[in-house]
Coordinates of C-alpha atoms in Angstrom, one line a residue:
M1 CA -96.9 158.3 95.1
T2 CA -99.3 155.2 95.8
S3 CA -102.8 154.4 94.8
N4 CA -104.0 155.2 98.2
P5 CA -104.4 158.6 98.8
K6 CA -104.4 158.5 102.1
E7 CA -100.9 155.9 102.4
A8 CA -98.2 158.1 103.5
L9 CA -94.9 157.2 102.2
T10 CA -91.7 158.1 104.0
L11 CA -88.3 157.7 102.4
R12 CA -85.3 157.2 104.6
L13 CA -81.5 157.2 104.0
D14 CA -80.9 153.6 105.4
E15 CA -78.3 152.1 107.8
L16 CA -79.4 148.9 106.3
S17 CA -80.1 147.3 109.7
D18 CA -83.6 146.4 109.9
P19 CA -84.0 142.4 108.7
R20 CA -86.3 143.3 106.5
I21 CA -84.3 145.3 104.1
A22 CA -82.3 141.8 104.2
V23 CA -84.6 139.3 103.2
L24 CA -85.2 142.0 100.6
L25 CA -82.2 142.2 98.7
E26 CA -81.6 138.7 99.2
E27 CA -85.2 138.4 97.1
H28 CA -83.7 140.9 94.3
L29 CA -80.1 139.3 94.3
A30 CA -81.7 135.4 93.9
D31 CA -84.1 137.1 90.9
M32 CA -80.7 138.4 89.5
Y33 CA -79.3 135.1 88.7
R34 CA -82.5 133.2 88.3
I35 CA -82.4 135.1 84.8
S36 CA -79.0 136.3 84.3
P37 CA -75.6 133.9 84.1
P38 CA -73.4 134.3 87.3
E39 CA -70.9 136.4 85.3
C40 CA -73.4 138.8 84.7
V41 CA -74.6 139.7 87.6
F42 CA -73.4 142.7 89.4
A43 CA -76.3 143.4 92.0
L44 CA -74.7 144.3 95.1
D45 CA -75.3 141.8 98.1
L46 CA -76.1 143.4 101.7
Q47 CA -72.6 144.3 102.7
A48 CA -71.6 146.2 99.8
L49 CA -74.5 148.2 100.2
K50 CA -73.1 149.2 102.9
Q51 CA -69.7 150.7 101.8
P52 CA -69.2 154.4 102.6
D53 CA -69.1 155.3 98.8
V54 CA -72.8 154.0 98.6
R55 CA -76.0 155.8 99.5
F56 CA -78.7 153.8 99.9
W57 CA -82.9 155.0 100.7
T58 CA -85.7 152.5 101.4
A59 CA -89.6 153.2 101.3
W60 CA -92.1 152.8 104.3
D61 CA -95.9 152.9 104.2
D62 CA -97.7 154.3 107.0
A63 CA -97.7 151.3 108.8
G64 CA -93.8 150.4 108.6
D65 CA -94.1 148.3 106.3
L66 CA -91.3 148.1 103.9
L67 CA -92.1 148.9 100.4
G68 CA -88.9 149.0 98.3
C69 CA -85.7 149.8 98.3
G70 CA -82.1 152.0 95.9
A71 CA -79.0 153.2 96.1
W72 CA -76.3 155.5 94.2
K73 CA -73.0 154.6 94.3
W74 CA -70.2 156.5 93.2
I75 CA -68.6 155.6 90.4
D76 CA -65.1 156.4 88.4
A77 CA -65.4 158.6 85.1
T78 CA -63.9 160.5 82.5
G79 CA -63.6 164.5 83.9
E80 CA -67.1 164.3 85.6
T81 CA -68.7 163.3 89.2
H82 CA -70.5 160.3 88.0
A83 CA -72.6 157.8 90.1
E84 CA -74.7 154.5 89.1
L85 CA -77.7 153.5 90.8
K86 CA -77.9 150.3 92.4
S87 CA -80.2 147.7 93.6
M88 CA -83.7 149.3 92.6
R89 CA -86.1 146.8 94.0
T90 CA -89.8 147.0 95.6
T91 CA -91.8 144.7 97.2
T92 CA -94.3 142.1 95.0
T93 CA -97.1 143.9 97.0
A94 CA -95.8 147.4 96.1
R95 CA -95.3 147.4 92.8
G96 CA -97.5 149.3 90.5
R97 CA -98.4 152.2 93.6
G98 CA -95.5 154.2 92.4
V99 CA -93.1 153.3 94.8
G100 CA -90.1 152.8 92.5
R101 CA -90.7 156.0 90.5
A102 CA -90.6 158.2 94.1
I103 CA -87.4 156.2 95.1
L104 CA -86.2 156.3 92.4
Q105 CA -86.6 160.5 92.3
Q106 CA -85.1 160.6 95.7
L107 CA -81.8 159.4 94.5
L108 CA -82.2 161.3 92.1
A109 CA -82.4 164.2 94.1
D110 CA -80.1 163.1 96.8
A111 CA -77.2 162.2 94.1
R112 CA -77.7 166.1 93.0
A113 CA -77.4 167.6 95.7
H114 CA -74.4 166.1 96.6
G115 CA -72.5 166.8 92.8
V116 CA -73.2 164.2 90.7
Q117 CA -73.6 165.3 87.2
R118 CA -74.0 162.0 85.2
M119 CA -75.8 158.7 86.6
S120 CA -76.0 155.8 84.9
L121 CA -77.1 152.3 85.6
E122 CA -76.7 148.4 84.0
T123 CA -79.9 146.5 84.4
G124 CA -80.6 143.0 82.2
P125 CA -82.4 143.7 78.8
H126 CA -84.9 140.5 79.1
D127 CA -88.7 140.6 79.9
F128 CA -88.1 140.4 83.4
F129 CA -86.6 144.0 83.4
K130 CA -89.3 146.0 81.4
P131 CA -91.3 147.5 84.0
A132 CA -87.8 148.9 85.1
H133 CA -86.7 149.7 81.7
G134 CA -90.5 151.7 81.6
L135 CA -89.4 153.7 85.1
Y136 CA -86.2 154.9 83.7
R137 CA -86.8 156.3 80.1
A138 CA -89.6 158.4 82.0
A139 CA -86.7 159.5 83.9
G140 CA -85.1 160.9 81.7
F141 CA -82.2 157.8 81.1
E142 CA -81.0 156.6 77.9
V143 CA -79.6 153.6 76.0
C144 CA -75.7 154.1 76.4
G145 CA -72.8 151.6 75.8
P146 CA -70.5 150.5 78.9
F147 CA -69.5 152.7 81.1
G148 CA -67.3 152.1 84.4
D149 CA -65.2 149.2 84.4
Y150 CA -68.4 147.1 82.6
V151 CA -68.0 145.6 79.1
E152 CA -70.6 144.7 76.6
D153 CA -72.9 141.9 77.2
P154 CA -75.8 140.7 76.1
H155 CA -77.5 140.0 78.9
S156 CA -76.7 144.1 80.8
L157 CA -78.3 147.3 79.1
F158 CA -76.9 150.1 80.0
M159 CA -78.9 153.8 80.5
T160 CA -77.8 157.2 81.6
R161 CA -78.5 160.9 82.0
L162 CA -77.3 164.2 82.5
L163 CA -78.1 165.4 86.1
G164 CA -79.5 169.6 85.8

């Protein structure tokens, strides 16, 4: 999963109590507000991620360092069980080591186990997000139109995939 075969990666369903998670989420939100207009930022803050309709996962190395996080959130959809990926983020030092891929695989497996049939996401179209676009495409996501409460927006790219 990571570039060092001796390095263990632990994924856990998290209650968001570790202060390092708050720091990582603040960094995530700061980047989103730096790149997109405020009205086009849909990232969830710490309190929003603690809601009962959200499942939040973290990745940790064998030294106990936080490497990344991600979540999925139930959304209302027409006639199917639909969820949205939220708050995907890896630490700067963990990028390029397979952490994001491991978190995404865990989120998709967890959602499947909870009866989710379709997973969608909103991300930015800008160059900053190109690594994420590649990760999502490799996991079977395809570009789609807005879903849920989203509307067409030049600062948003929407993707979706069925979960089998």
